[in-house]
Coordinates of C-alpha atoms in Angstrom, one line a residue:
Chain A
X1 CA -31.6 23.1 4.6
X2 CA -33.1 26.5 3.6
X3 CA -33.8 27.3 7.2
X4 CA -31.7 30.0 8.7
X5 CA -28.6 28.5 10.4
X6 CA -28.9 28.7 14.2
X7 CA -25.9 30.0 16.0
X8 CA -24.8 26.8 17.7
X9 CA -24.8 25.0 14.4
X10 CA -22.7 27.8 12.9
X11 CA -20.3 27.7 15.8
X12 CA -20.0 23.9 15.3
X13 CA -19.3 24.3 11.6
X14 CA -16.7 26.9 12.3
X15 CA -15.0 24.4 14.7
X16 CA -15.1 21.7 12.1
X17 CA -13.6 24.0 9.5
X18 CA -10.9 25.0 12.0
X19 CA -10.0 21.4 12.6
X20 CA -9.9 20.6 8.9
X21 CA -7.7 23.6 8.2
X22 CA -5.2 22.7 10.9
X23 CA -4.9 19.1 9.7
X24 CA -4.8 20.4 6.1
X25 CA -2.0 22.8 6.8
X26 CA 0.0 19.9 8.5
X27 CA 0.0 18.4 5.0
X28 CA 0.2 21.6 2.8
X29 CA 2.9 23.4 4.9
X30 CA 5.7 20.7 4.6
X31 CA 5.0 20.4 0.9
X32 CA 4.9 24.1 0.4
X33 CA 8.1 24.4 2.4
X34 CA 9.6 22.0 -0.2
X35 CA 8.3 23.9 -3.2
X36 CA 9.4 27.3 -1.9
X37 CA 12.6 25.9 -0.5
X38 CA 13.6 24.7 -3.9
X39 CA 13.5 28.4 -5.0
X40 CA 15.8 29.6 -2.2
X41 CA 19.4 29.3 -1.7
X42 CA 20.7 27.6 1.5
X43 CA 21.4 30.9 3.2
X44 CA 17.8 31.9 2.8
X45 CA 16.7 28.5 4.0
X46 CA 18.6 29.0 7.3
X47 CA 17.4 32.5 8.0
X48 CA 14.0 32.4 6.4
X49 CA 12.6 28.9 6.1
X50 CA 9.0 29.9 6.0
X51 CA 8.7 33.0 4.0
X52 CA 8.7 33.7 0.3
X53 CA 12.0 33.3 -1.5
X54 CA 13.8 36.7 -1.8
X55 CA 15.2 36.7 -4.4
X56 CA 13.8 33.7 -6.2
X57 CA 16.4 31.2 -7.4
X58 CA 15.0 29.0 -10.1
X59 CA 18.5 27.4 -10.7
X60 CA 17.8 24.4 -8.6
X61 CA 14.8 23.4 -10.6
X62 CA 16.2 24.4 -14.0
X63 CA 19.5 22.7 -13.2
X64 CA 17.7 19.4 -12.5
X65 CA 15.4 19.7 -15.5
X66 CA 18.3 20.4 -17.8
X67 CA 20.1 17.2 -16.7
X68 CA 19.1 14.0 -18.4
X69 CA 19.3 12.0 -15.1
X70 CA 15.9 13.2 -13.8
X71 CA 14.2 12.6 -17.1
X72 CA 15.7 9.1 -17.4
X73 CA 14.5 8.2 -14.0
X74 CA 11.1 9.6 -14.8
X75 CA 11.0 7.5 -18.0
X76 CA 12.2 4.4 -16.2
X77 CA 9.5 4.8 -13.6
X78 CA 6.9 5.2 -16.3
X79 CA 8.0 2.3 -18.4
X80 CA 8.2 0.0 -15.4
X81 CA 4.8 1.1 -14.1
X82 CA 3.1 0.6 -17.5
X83 CA 4.7 -2.7 -18.1
X84 CA 3.8 -3.9 -14.6
X85 CA 0.2 -2.9 -15.2
X86 CA 0.0 -4.6 -18.6
X87 CA 1.3 -7.9 -17.1
X88 CA -0.6 -7.9 -13.9
X89 CA -3.9 -6.8 -15.4
X90 CA -3.7 -9.3 -18.3
X91 CA -2.8 -12.3 -16.1
X92 CA -5.2 -11.3 -13.4
X93 CA -8.1 -10.7 -15.7
X94 CA -7.7 -14.2 -17.2
X95 CA -7.4 -15.8 -13.8
X96 CA -10.3 -13.8 -12.3
X97 CA -12.4 -14.9 -15.3
X98 CA -11.8 -18.5 -14.5
X99 CA -12.3 -18.0 -10.7
X100 CA -15.6 -16.1 -11.3
X101 CA -17.3 -18.1 -14.0
X102 CA -16.1 -21.7 -13.9
X103 CA -16.9 -24.3 -11.4
X104 CA -14.1 -26.8 -11.0
X105 CA -12.5 -28.9 -8.3
X106 CA -9.8 -27.0 -6.3
X107 CA -11.0 -23.6 -7.4
X108 CA -11.4 -22.2 -3.9
X109 CA -8.1 -23.7 -2.8
X110 CA -6.3 -22.1 -5.7
X111 CA -8.1 -18.8 -5.1
X112 CA -7.2 -18.9 -1.4
X113 CA -3.5 -19.5 -2.4
X114 CA -3.6 -16.2 -4.3
X115 CA -5.5 -14.4 -1.5
X116 CA -2.9 -15.4 1.0
X117 CA -0.3 -13.5 -1.1
X118 CA -2.1 -10.3 0.0
X119 CA -0.4 -10.6 3.4
X120 CA 3.1 -10.8 2.2
X121 CA 4.5 -7.8 0.4
X122 CA 8.1 -7.5 -0.8
X123 CA 9.8 -7.1 2.5
X124 CA 9.4 -10.8 3.4
X125 CA 10.5 -12.2 0.1
X126 CA 13.0 -9.6 -1.1
X127 CA 16.2 -11.5 -0.2
X128 CA 15.3 -14.9 -1.7
X129 CA 13.7 -13.0 -4.6
X130 CA 17.1 -11.3 -5.2
X131 CA 18.9 -14.6 -5.1
X132 CA 16.3 -16.0 -7.6
X133 CA 16.5 -13.1 -9.9
X134 CA 20.3 -13.3 -9.8
X135 CA 20.2 -16.9 -10.9
X136 CA 17.8 -16.0 -13.7
X137 CA 20.2 -13.2 -14.7
X138 CA 17.4 -10.6 -14.3
X139 CA 19.5 -8.2 -12.1
X140 CA 19.9 -4.8 -13.8
X141 CA 17.1 -5.8 -16.1
X142 CA 13.8 -4.0 -15.9
X143 CA 12.0 -7.4 -16.1
X144 CA 13.6 -8.1 -12.7
X145 CA 11.4 -5.4 -11.3
X146 CA 8.4 -5.7 -13.6
X147 CA 7.7 -9.4 -13.2
X148 CA 8.0 -9.6 -9.4
X149 CA 5.8 -6.4 -9.0
X150 CA 3.2 -8.0 -11.3
X151 CA 3.4 -11.2 -9.3
X152 CA 2.9 -9.4 -6.0
X153 CA 0.1 -7.4 -7.5
X154 CA -1.9 -10.5 -8.5
X155 CA -3.8 -11.0 -5.3
X156 CA -5.4 -7.6 -5.1
X157 CA -6.1 -7.4 -8.8
X158 CA -7.6 -10.9 -9.0
X159 CA -9.8 -10.3 -6.0
X160 CA -11.2 -7.1 -7.3
X161 CA -11.7 -8.3 -10.8
X162 CA -13.3 -11.6 -9.8
X163 CA -15.7 -9.7 -7.6
X164 CA -16.7 -7.6 -10.6
X165 CA -16.9 -10.4 -13.1
X166 CA -19.3 -12.2 -10.8
X167 CA -21.7 -9.3 -11.0
X168 CA -22.2 -9.8 -14.7
X169 CA -25.3 -11.9 -15.0
X170 CA -25.0 -15.4 -16.3
X171 CA -27.7 -14.6 -18.9
X172 CA -25.2 -12.3 -20.7
X173 CA -22.8 -15.3 -21.1
X174 CA -25.5 -17.6 -22.1
X175 CA -26.7 -15.2 -24.8
X176 CA -23.1 -14.8 -26.0
X177 CA -22.6 -18.6 -26.1
X178 CA -25.9 -19.0 -28.1
X179 CA -24.6 -16.5 -30.6
X180 CA -21.6 -18.7 -31.1
X181 CA -19.1 -17.1 -28.7
X182 CA -16.2 -19.3 -27.5
X183 CA -15.2 -18.8 -23.9
X184 CA -12.3 -16.7 -25.1
X185 CA -14.6 -14.7 -27.4
X186 CA -16.9 -14.0 -24.4
X187 CA -13.9 -13.0 -22.3
X188 CA -12.4 -10.8 -24.9
X189 CA -15.4 -9.2 -26.6
X190 CA -18.0 -9.1 -23.8
X191 CA -16.5 -9.4 -20.4
X192 CA -13.5 -7.1 -20.7
X193 CA -15.4 -4.2 -22.3
X194 CA -18.1 -4.5 -19.6
X195 CA -15.4 -4.5 -16.9
X196 CA -13.8 -1.3 -18.1
X197 CA -14.4 0.6 -14.8
X198 CA -13.0 -2.2 -12.7
X199 CA -10.0 -2.5 -15.1
X200 CA -9.4 1.2 -14.7
X201 CA -9.5 0.8 -10.9
X202 CA -7.0 -2.0 -10.7
X203 CA -4.7 -0.3 -13.2
X204 CA -4.6 2.8 -11.2
X205 CA -3.8 0.9 -8.0
X206 CA -1.1 -1.0 -9.8
X207 CA 0.5 2.1 -11.2
X208 CA 0.7 3.8 -7.8
X209 CA 2.2 0.7 -6.2
X210 CA 4.8 0.4 -9.0
X211 CA 5.6 4.1 -9.0
X212 CA 6.2 4.2 -5.3
X213 CA 8.1 0.9 -5.1
X214 CA 11.6 1.4 -3.6
X215 CA 12.8 -1.8 -2.1
X216 CA 12.8 -3.9 -5.2
X217 CA 14.4 -1.5 -7.7
X218 CA 16.9 -0.7 -4.9
X219 CA 18.3 -4.2 -4.8
X220 CA 17.8 -5.1 -8.5
X221 CA 19.3 -2.1 -10.1
X222 CA 23.0 -1.5 -9.2
X223 CA 23.3 0.1 -12.6
X224 CA 22.2 3.7 -12.4
X225 CA 20.7 3.8 -16.0
X226 CA 17.7 1.8 -14.7
X227 CA 17.1 3.7 -11.5
X228 CA 13.5 4.8 -10.9
X229 CA 12.5 8.0 -9.2
X230 CA 12.4 6.8 -5.6
X231 CA 15.8 5.2 -5.9
X232 CA 17.0 8.4 -7.6
X233 CA 15.6 10.7 -5.0
X234 CA 17.3 8.7 -2.2
X235 CA 20.6 8.7 -4.1
X236 CA 20.3 12.4 -4.8
X237 CA 19.8 13.1 -1.1
X238 CA 22.9 11.1 -0.3
X239 CA 24.9 12.9 -3.0
X240 CA 23.9 16.5 -2.1
X241 CA 23.3 16.0 1.6
X242 CA 24.6 19.5 2.3
X243 CA 22.7 21.3 -0.4
X244 CA 19.2 21.3 1.2
X245 CA 17.6 23.6 -1.4
X246 CA 18.7 21.4 -4.3
X247 CA 17.4 18.2 -2.7
X248 CA 14.1 19.9 -2.0
X249 CA 13.8 20.8 -5.6
X250 CA 14.5 17.2 -6.6
X251 CA 11.9 15.9 -4.1
X252 CA 9.3 18.4 -5.4
X253 CA 9.9 17.6 -9.0
X254 CA 9.6 13.9 -8.3
X255 CA 6.3 14.5 -6.5
X256 CA 4.7 16.3 -9.5
X257 CA 4.0 13.2 -11.6
X258 CA 2.4 11.4 -8.6
X259 CA 0.3 14.4 -7.7
X260 CA -0.6 15.0 -11.3
X261 CA -1.7 11.4 -11.7
X262 CA -3.7 11.7 -8.4
X263 CA -5.5 14.7 -9.9
X264 CA -6.5 12.7 -12.9
X265 CA -7.3 9.4 -11.3
X266 CA -8.5 10.4 -7.9
X267 CA -11.9 8.8 -8.3
X268 CA -10.6 5.4 -9.4
X269 CA -7.9 5.5 -6.7
X270 CA -10.2 6.3 -3.8
X271 CA -13.0 4.1 -5.1
X272 CA -10.5 1.3 -5.8
X273 CA -9.0 1.4 -2.3
X274 CA -12.3 1.4 -0.7
X275 CA -13.4 -1.4 -3.0
X276 CA -10.3 -3.5 -2.5
X277 CA -10.9 -3.7 1.2
X278 CA -14.1 -5.4 0.6
X279 CA -12.7 -7.1 -2.5
Chain B
X1 CA -22.5 -3.3 6.0
X2 CA -20.1 -3.7 3.0
X3 CA -17.9 -1.3 1.1
X4 CA -19.2 -1.5 -2.4
X5 CA -17.4 1.2 -4.3
X6 CA -16.0 -1.0 -7.0
X7 CA -17.5 1.0 -9.9
X8 CA -20.6 -0.5 -11.4
X9 CA -21.2 -2.9 -8.5
X10 CA -24.7 -3.0 -7.2
X11 CA -25.2 -3.2 -3.5
X12 CA -26.4 -6.6 -2.4
X13 CA -24.6 -8.4 -5.1
X14 CA -21.6 -9.3 -3.0
X15 CA -23.0 -12.1 -0.9
X16 CA -25.1 -13.6 -3.7
X17 CA -22.6 -14.9 -6.2
X18 CA -21.3 -18.1 -4.5
X19 CA -24.9 -19.3 -4.1
X20 CA -26.3 -17.9 -7.3
X21 CA -23.4 -18.6 -9.5
X22 CA -23.0 -22.3 -8.9
X23 CA -26.2 -23.5 -10.6
X24 CA -25.5 -21.3 -13.6
X25 CA -22.0 -22.6 -13.8
X26 CA -23.1 -26.2 -13.4
X27 CA -25.7 -25.7 -16.1
X28 CA -23.0 -24.4 -18.4
X29 CA -20.7 -27.3 -17.6
X30 CA -23.3 -29.7 -18.8
X31 CA -23.6 -28.0 -22.1
X32 CA -20.0 -27.4 -22.8
X33 CA -17.7 -30.3 -23.6
X34 CA -15.8 -31.1 -20.4
X35 CA -12.4 -31.4 -22.1
X36 CA -12.6 -28.1 -23.8
X37 CA -13.6 -26.5 -20.6
X38 CA -10.6 -27.9 -18.7
X39 CA -8.3 -26.6 -21.5
X40 CA -9.8 -23.2 -21.2
X41 CA -9.3 -23.2 -17.4
X42 CA -5.7 -24.3 -17.7
X43 CA -4.8 -21.8 -20.4
X44 CA -6.4 -18.9 -18.5
X45 CA -4.9 -19.7 -15.2
X46 CA -1.4 -20.5 -16.4
X47 CA 0.2 -17.0 -16.6
X48 CA -1.0 -15.9 -13.2
X49 CA -0.1 -19.2 -11.6
X50 CA 3.4 -19.4 -13.1
X51 CA 4.1 -15.8 -12.0
X52 CA 2.8 -16.4 -8.6
X53 CA 4.5 -19.7 -7.9
X54 CA 7.8 -18.6 -9.3
X55 CA 8.1 -15.1 -7.8
X56 CA 6.0 -15.2 -4.6
X57 CA 5.8 -18.8 -3.4
X58 CA 9.2 -20.0 -4.5
X59 CA 11.1 -17.2 -2.8
X60 CA 9.4 -17.9 0.5
X61 CA 10.2 -21.6 0.3
X62 CA 13.8 -20.7 -0.7
X63 CA 14.1 -18.5 2.3
X64 CA 12.9 -21.4 4.4
X65 CA 15.7 -23.5 3.0
X66 CA 18.6 -21.0 3.2
X67 CA 17.5 -20.0 6.7
X68 CA 18.9 -23.3 7.9
X69 CA 22.4 -22.6 6.5
X70 CA 25.3 -20.4 7.4
X71 CA 25.7 -18.9 3.9
X72 CA 27.2 -15.8 2.4
X73 CA 24.9 -15.8 -0.6
X74 CA 27.5 -17.0 -3.1
X75 CA 28.0 -20.5 -4.5
X76 CA 25.7 -23.1 -2.9
X77 CA 24.8 -23.2 0.8
X78 CA 26.7 -26.1 2.4
X79 CA 27.1 -25.3 6.0
X80 CA 23.9 -26.7 7.5
X81 CA 23.2 -25.2 11.0
X82 CA 19.7 -26.3 11.6
X83 CA 17.7 -23.7 13.6
X84 CA 20.8 -21.9 14.9
X85 CA 19.9 -18.8 12.8
X86 CA 16.6 -18.6 14.6
X87 CA 17.9 -19.0 18.1
X88 CA 20.5 -16.5 17.2
X89 CA 17.8 -14.0 16.2
X90 CA 16.1 -14.3 19.5
X91 CA 19.3 -13.6 21.3
X92 CA 20.3 -10.7 19.1
X93 CA 19.6 -7.4 20.9
X94 CA 19.1 -5.7 17.5
X95 CA 16.4 -8.1 16.5
X96 CA 14.7 -8.0 19.8
X97 CA 14.8 -4.3 19.6
X98 CA 13.1 -4.6 16.1
X99 CA 10.3 -6.5 17.7
X100 CA 9.9 -3.9 20.4
X101 CA 9.8 -1.0 17.9
X102 CA 7.2 -2.8 15.8
X103 CA 5.1 -3.3 18.9
X104 CA 5.4 0.4 19.8
X105 CA 4.5 1.5 16.3
X106 CA 1.5 -0.8 16.1
X107 CA 0.3 0.4 19.5
X108 CA 0.7 4.1 18.5
X109 CA -1.1 3.4 15.3
X110 CA -4.0 1.7 17.0
X111 CA -4.3 4.2 19.8
X112 CA -3.6 7.5 17.9
X113 CA -3.5 7.2 14.1
X114 CA -6.6 5.1 13.5
X115 CA -8.9 6.9 16.0
X116 CA -7.8 10.3 14.5
X117 CA -8.5 8.9 11.0
X118 CA -11.9 7.8 12.1
X119 CA -12.7 11.1 13.7
X120 CA -11.7 12.9 10.5
X121 CA -13.8 10.6 8.4
X122 CA -16.8 11.4 10.7
X123 CA -16.0 15.0 10.3
X124 CA -15.9 14.9 6.6
X125 CA -19.1 13.0 6.5
X126 CA -20.9 16.1 7.9
X127 CA -22.5 18.6 5.6
X128 CA -19.6 21.0 5.4
X129 CA -18.7 23.4 2.6
X130 CA -15.4 22.4 0.9
X131 CA -15.3 19.0 2.4
X132 CA -14.4 17.6 -1.0
X133 CA -11.2 19.7 -1.0
X134 CA -10.3 18.6 2.5
X135 CA -10.8 15.0 1.5
X136 CA -8.5 15.4 -1.6
X137 CA -5.8 17.1 0.5
X138 CA -6.0 14.6 3.4
X139 CA -5.6 11.7 1.0
X140 CA -2.9 13.3 -1.2
X141 CA 0.2 12.1 0.9
X142 CA -0.9 8.5 0.2
X143 CA 0.1 8.9 -3.4
X144 CA 3.6 10.1 -2.6
X145 CA 6.2 7.4 -2.3
X146 CA 7.5 6.6 1.2
X147 CA 10.9 7.7 -0.1
X148 CA 9.8 11.1 -1.2
X149 CA 7.9 11.6 2.0
X150 CA 10.9 10.5 4.0
X151 CA 13.4 12.7 2.2
X152 CA 11.0 15.7 2.5
X153 CA 10.6 15.2 6.3
X154 CA 14.3 14.6 6.8
X155 CA 14.7 18.2 5.5
X156 CA 11.5 19.6 7.1
X157 CA 12.5 18.3 10.6
X158 CA 16.2 18.9 10.1
X159 CA 17.9 20.8 12.9
X160 CA 19.6 23.0 10.3
X161 CA 17.5 24.9 7.7
X162 CA 14.5 22.9 8.8
X163 CA 11.0 24.0 9.3
X164 CA 10.2 22.1 12.4
X165 CA 12.7 23.7 14.7
X166 CA 11.6 27.2 13.5
X167 CA 7.9 26.5 14.3
X168 CA 8.9 24.7 17.6
X169 CA 10.9 27.8 18.5
X170 CA 7.8 30.0 18.0
X171 CA 5.6 27.6 20.0
X172 CA 8.3 27.1 22.6
X173 CA 8.2 23.3 22.3
X174 CA 11.6 22.2 23.4
X175 CA 11.1 18.6 22.3
X176 CA 11.0 19.5 18.6
X177 CA 13.9 21.8 18.9
X178 CA 16.8 19.5 18.3
X179 CA 17.3 16.8 15.8
X180 CA 14.3 14.5 16.4
X181 CA 15.7 11.8 14.2
X182 CA 19.1 11.8 15.8
X183 CA 17.9 11.3 19.4
X184 CA 17.2 7.7 20.3
X185 CA 14.5 8.8 22.7
X186 CA 12.4 10.7 20.1
X187 CA 13.3 8.9 16.8
X188 CA 10.5 6.3 17.1
X189 CA 7.9 9.0 17.7
X190 CA 9.1 11.2 14.9
X191 CA 9.0 8.1 12.6
X192 CA 5.5 7.4 13.8
X193 CA 4.5 11.0 13.0
X194 CA 5.8 10.7 9.4
X195 CA 4.1 7.3 8.9
X196 CA 0.8 8.8 10.1
X197 CA 1.3 11.8 7.9
X198 CA 1.4 9.6 4.9
X199 CA -1.2 7.0 5.9
X200 CA -4.0 8.6 7.9
X201 CA -5.7 9.7 4.7
X202 CA -5.8 6.2 3.5
X203 CA -7.5 4.9 6.6
X204 CA -9.8 7.9 6.6
X205 CA -11.0 7.0 3.1
X206 CA -11.7 3.5 4.2
X207 CA -13.8 4.7 7.1
X208 CA -15.5 7.3 4.9
X209 CA -16.5 4.7 2.4
X210 CA -17.7 2.4 5.2
X211 CA -19.7 5.3 6.8
X212 CA -21.3 6.0 3.5
X213 CA -22.4 2.4 3.2
X214 CA -24.5 2.8 6.3
X215 CA -28.1 3.4 5.3
X216 CA -29.2 6.9 6.4
X217 CA -32.5 5.5 7.7
X218 CA -30.6 3.8 10.6
X219 CA -29.0 7.0 11.9
X220 CA -32.1 9.0 11.3
X221 CA -34.2 6.4 13.1
X222 CA -31.9 6.6 16.1
X223 CA -32.0 10.4 16.1
X224 CA -35.8 10.3 16.0
X225 CA -35.8 7.9 19.0
X226 CA -34.0 10.7 20.9
X227 CA -30.4 9.6 20.6
X228 CA -27.8 12.4 20.7
X229 CA -25.0 12.6 18.1
X230 CA -22.5 10.8 20.4
X231 CA -25.1 8.0 21.1
X232 CA -25.8 7.6 17.4
X233 CA -22.1 7.3 16.8
X234 CA -21.5 4.9 19.7
X235 CA -24.4 2.6 19.2
X236 CA -25.2 2.8 15.5
X237 CA -22.3 4.0 13.4
X238 CA -19.4 2.4 15.3
X239 CA -20.8 -1.1 15.4
X240 CA -21.8 -0.9 11.8
X241 CA -18.3 0.3 10.9
X242 CA -16.9 -2.8 12.6
X243 CA -15.9 -4.7 9.5
X244 CA -14.1 -1.6 8.0
X245 CA -12.3 -0.9 11.3
X246 CA -11.2 -4.5 11.6
X247 CA -9.7 -4.4 8.1
X248 CA -8.1 -1.1 8.6
X249 CA -6.5 -2.4 11.8
X250 CA -5.3 -5.5 10.0
X251 CA -3.7 -3.5 7.2
X252 CA -2.1 -1.2 9.7
X253 CA -0.5 -4.1 11.7
X254 CA 0.7 -5.9 8.6
X255 CA 2.1 -2.7 7.3
X256 CA 4.0 -2.1 10.6
X257 CA 5.5 -5.6 10.5
X258 CA 6.9 -5.0 7.0
X259 CA 8.0 -1.4 7.4
X260 CA 11.2 -0.7 5.5
X261 CA 11.3 2.2 2.9
X262 CA 10.4 5.0 5.4
X263 CA 12.8 3.8 8.1
X264 CA 15.6 3.1 5.7
X265 CA 15.5 6.6 4.2
X266 CA 14.7 8.6 7.3
X267 CA 17.1 7.0 9.8
X268 CA 18.6 3.9 8.3
X269 CA 17.5 2.3 11.6
X270 CA 19.6 4.5 13.8
X271 CA 20.7 6.2 15.9
X272 CA 22.2 3.1 17.5
X273 CA 19.4 0.9 16.2
X274 CA 16.8 2.9 18.0
X275 CA 14.4 2.9 15.1
X276 CA 15.4 -0.3 13.4
X277 CA 12.7 -2.7 12.1
X278 CA 12.9 -6.3 11.1
X279 CA 13.1 -5.5 7.4
X280 CA 15.9 -3.1 8.0
X281 CA 17.9 -5.6 10.0
X282 CA 17.2 -8.2 7.3
X283 CA 18.4 -5.8 4.6
X284 CA 21.5 -4.9 6.5
X285 CA 22.5 -8.5 7.3
X286 CA 21.6 -9.9 3.9
X287 CA 22.7 -7.2 1.5
X288 CA 25.4 -5.4 3.4
X289 CA 27.1 -8.0 5.5
X290 CA 26.3 -11.1 3.4
X291 CA 25.0 -13.1 6.3
X292 CA 22.3 -14.4 3.9
X293 CA 21.4 -17.4 6.1
X294 CA 20.7 -15.3 9.1
X295 CA 18.8 -12.7 7.0
X296 CA 16.7 -15.5 5.6
X297 CA 15.8 -16.6 9.1
X298 CA 14.7 -13.0 9.8
X299 CA 12.5 -13.1 6.6
X300 CA 11.0 -16.3 7.8
X301 CA 10.3 -15.0 11.2
X302 CA 8.6 -11.9 9.6
X303 CA 6.6 -14.3 7.4
X304 CA 5.6 -16.4 10.4
X305 CA 4.6 -13.4 12.5
X306 CA 2.5 -12.1 9.6
X307 CA 1.0 -15.5 9.0
X308 CA 0.2 -16.3 12.6
X309 CA -1.3 -12.8 13.1
X310 CA -3.3 -13.1 9.9
X311 CA -4.7 -16.5 10.8
X312 CA -5.5 -15.5 14.3
X313 CA -7.1 -12.3 13.2
X314 CA -9.1 -14.2 10.5
X315 CA -10.3 -16.8 13.0
X316 CA -11.1 -14.6 16.0
X317 CA -11.6 -11.1 14.8
X318 CA -12.8 -11.0 11.2
X319 CA -14.8 -14.2 11.3
X320 CA -17.5 -13.8 8.7
X321 CA -17.2 -10.2 7.8
X322 CA -14.4 -10.6 5.3
X323 CA -16.0 -13.1 3.1
X324 CA -14.1 -12.8 -0.1
X325 CA -11.9 -10.0 1.2
X326 CA -8.7 -11.3 2.8
X327 CA -9.3 -14.9 2.0
X328 CA -12.3 -16.6 0.6
X329 CA -12.3 -19.4 3.1
X330 CA -15.7 -18.1 3.8
X331 CA -16.9 -19.1 0.4
X332 CA -16.5 -22.7 1.3
X333 CA -18.9 -22.6 4.1

């Protein structure tokens, strides 16, 4: 690697950079258009969609941030995501523990039942789910979103956690049992602490899934007070269809938490996705 | 080749457990009172099982039941119509259109989106300064919700105050000039573009992880034997990436079958149903027009299409390379 770089290699590298930059700008430019567009007024957007705002109009952003609606939606999204993670990770960890470390009749059949759930996200079940939630009086109730999200998150979470639990050697469990650990004690005091990286991974995946969910909150919450950010963004677009700059500002503000979270949890997210494919 | 990026997992562990675990488990069973063990199993499985049966399995069964009624969703379904809702679906031009759009989107994904993702993964696998940054940027759209992405692109590609038409003007591309989402001839392609924008990074990450799981000795040995870069890719990398590619194809197809958020926000299925998908039709009939029986039938058809595809794929394409991934049927062998 310390050899001088020959010309063809350099040319090839330049080409690779060029391709990457073109693709990268396909992503950055629309987002940048949104960010800057939020600082323009609609007149500027028509005449000067690409350039810097001149003059800068922070009112779109400050107006949204001064209104409680945005913050409430942010809080709703956060509460629902955290509650979903708590439920799905707790239930999955317990189930995965059983699937990974106990031998019993029907184990594989049960596990396959969960695994099949992987193929059927909300779209297939949303209508009967709605009818079911209505009869359980869970409409306009955050639990009506949290519990189904957790249920649909079970397959991925159980598969990843079971895989991880299996890698913990049987000797560890035997030692714990000899020291007087009950199965629950082993699960709680040995297995879960050891599985922290895997728990972080599944939590991050569940947070992103919940945060981005649109279909379920859309049908469950007719009452605006519980709207999450995706529902809010769509409604805002409908309400201010003619005010492009203001909608852009709302879109950009709603992106910030997701991108911020990505910045923090990039490793778990990317590792988790790659891992979940193998399971 | 396996993707083994679940943190803390050692390579080579994946295949072992079913064989290595059983004796240990059996040994334990002998030591622990059987009754106590059964109680533990039951207690630990209950929460997950209740959630899953009540909120995943029950809705699908319920849809199967209501799909055989003409029902507006209120009171109890009484008007039994047998399979009429299903025959109606296959005579409904909107629904047949949905099937066609799904097929088009799947084809475009397989022919364009996935190969591009694969090429970019190979590119980012090279020694390239700043490839970490490229990777982070390429993957970023995946964390944005489909709604946010869709609203952003509605405005970016809007014929008034949009960015697309401005750039198209400079480049002289007529096709992008008008309202791409308002023209029945272009809407599906515009939709595909936005879907790819959001998801290519996801597939790229899968391929990248798969590529990094290929031992370097293999590609080096091929190079030493005189293979050029293309030959190494064609005869070493690509075959070893097989399992990853097959799973990425699977996820892409299942995703296309279920597509809703993006379409609903971008186009609402229009203009004149030109971009409508099964989920959009189902939503429209079920939640807007209260034809719940018919909408249930569409749900069931979506379910069956996914199921048949999944089983077929599992049986003929994935065969053994998804042990433990999509289903663990493999564990029983």
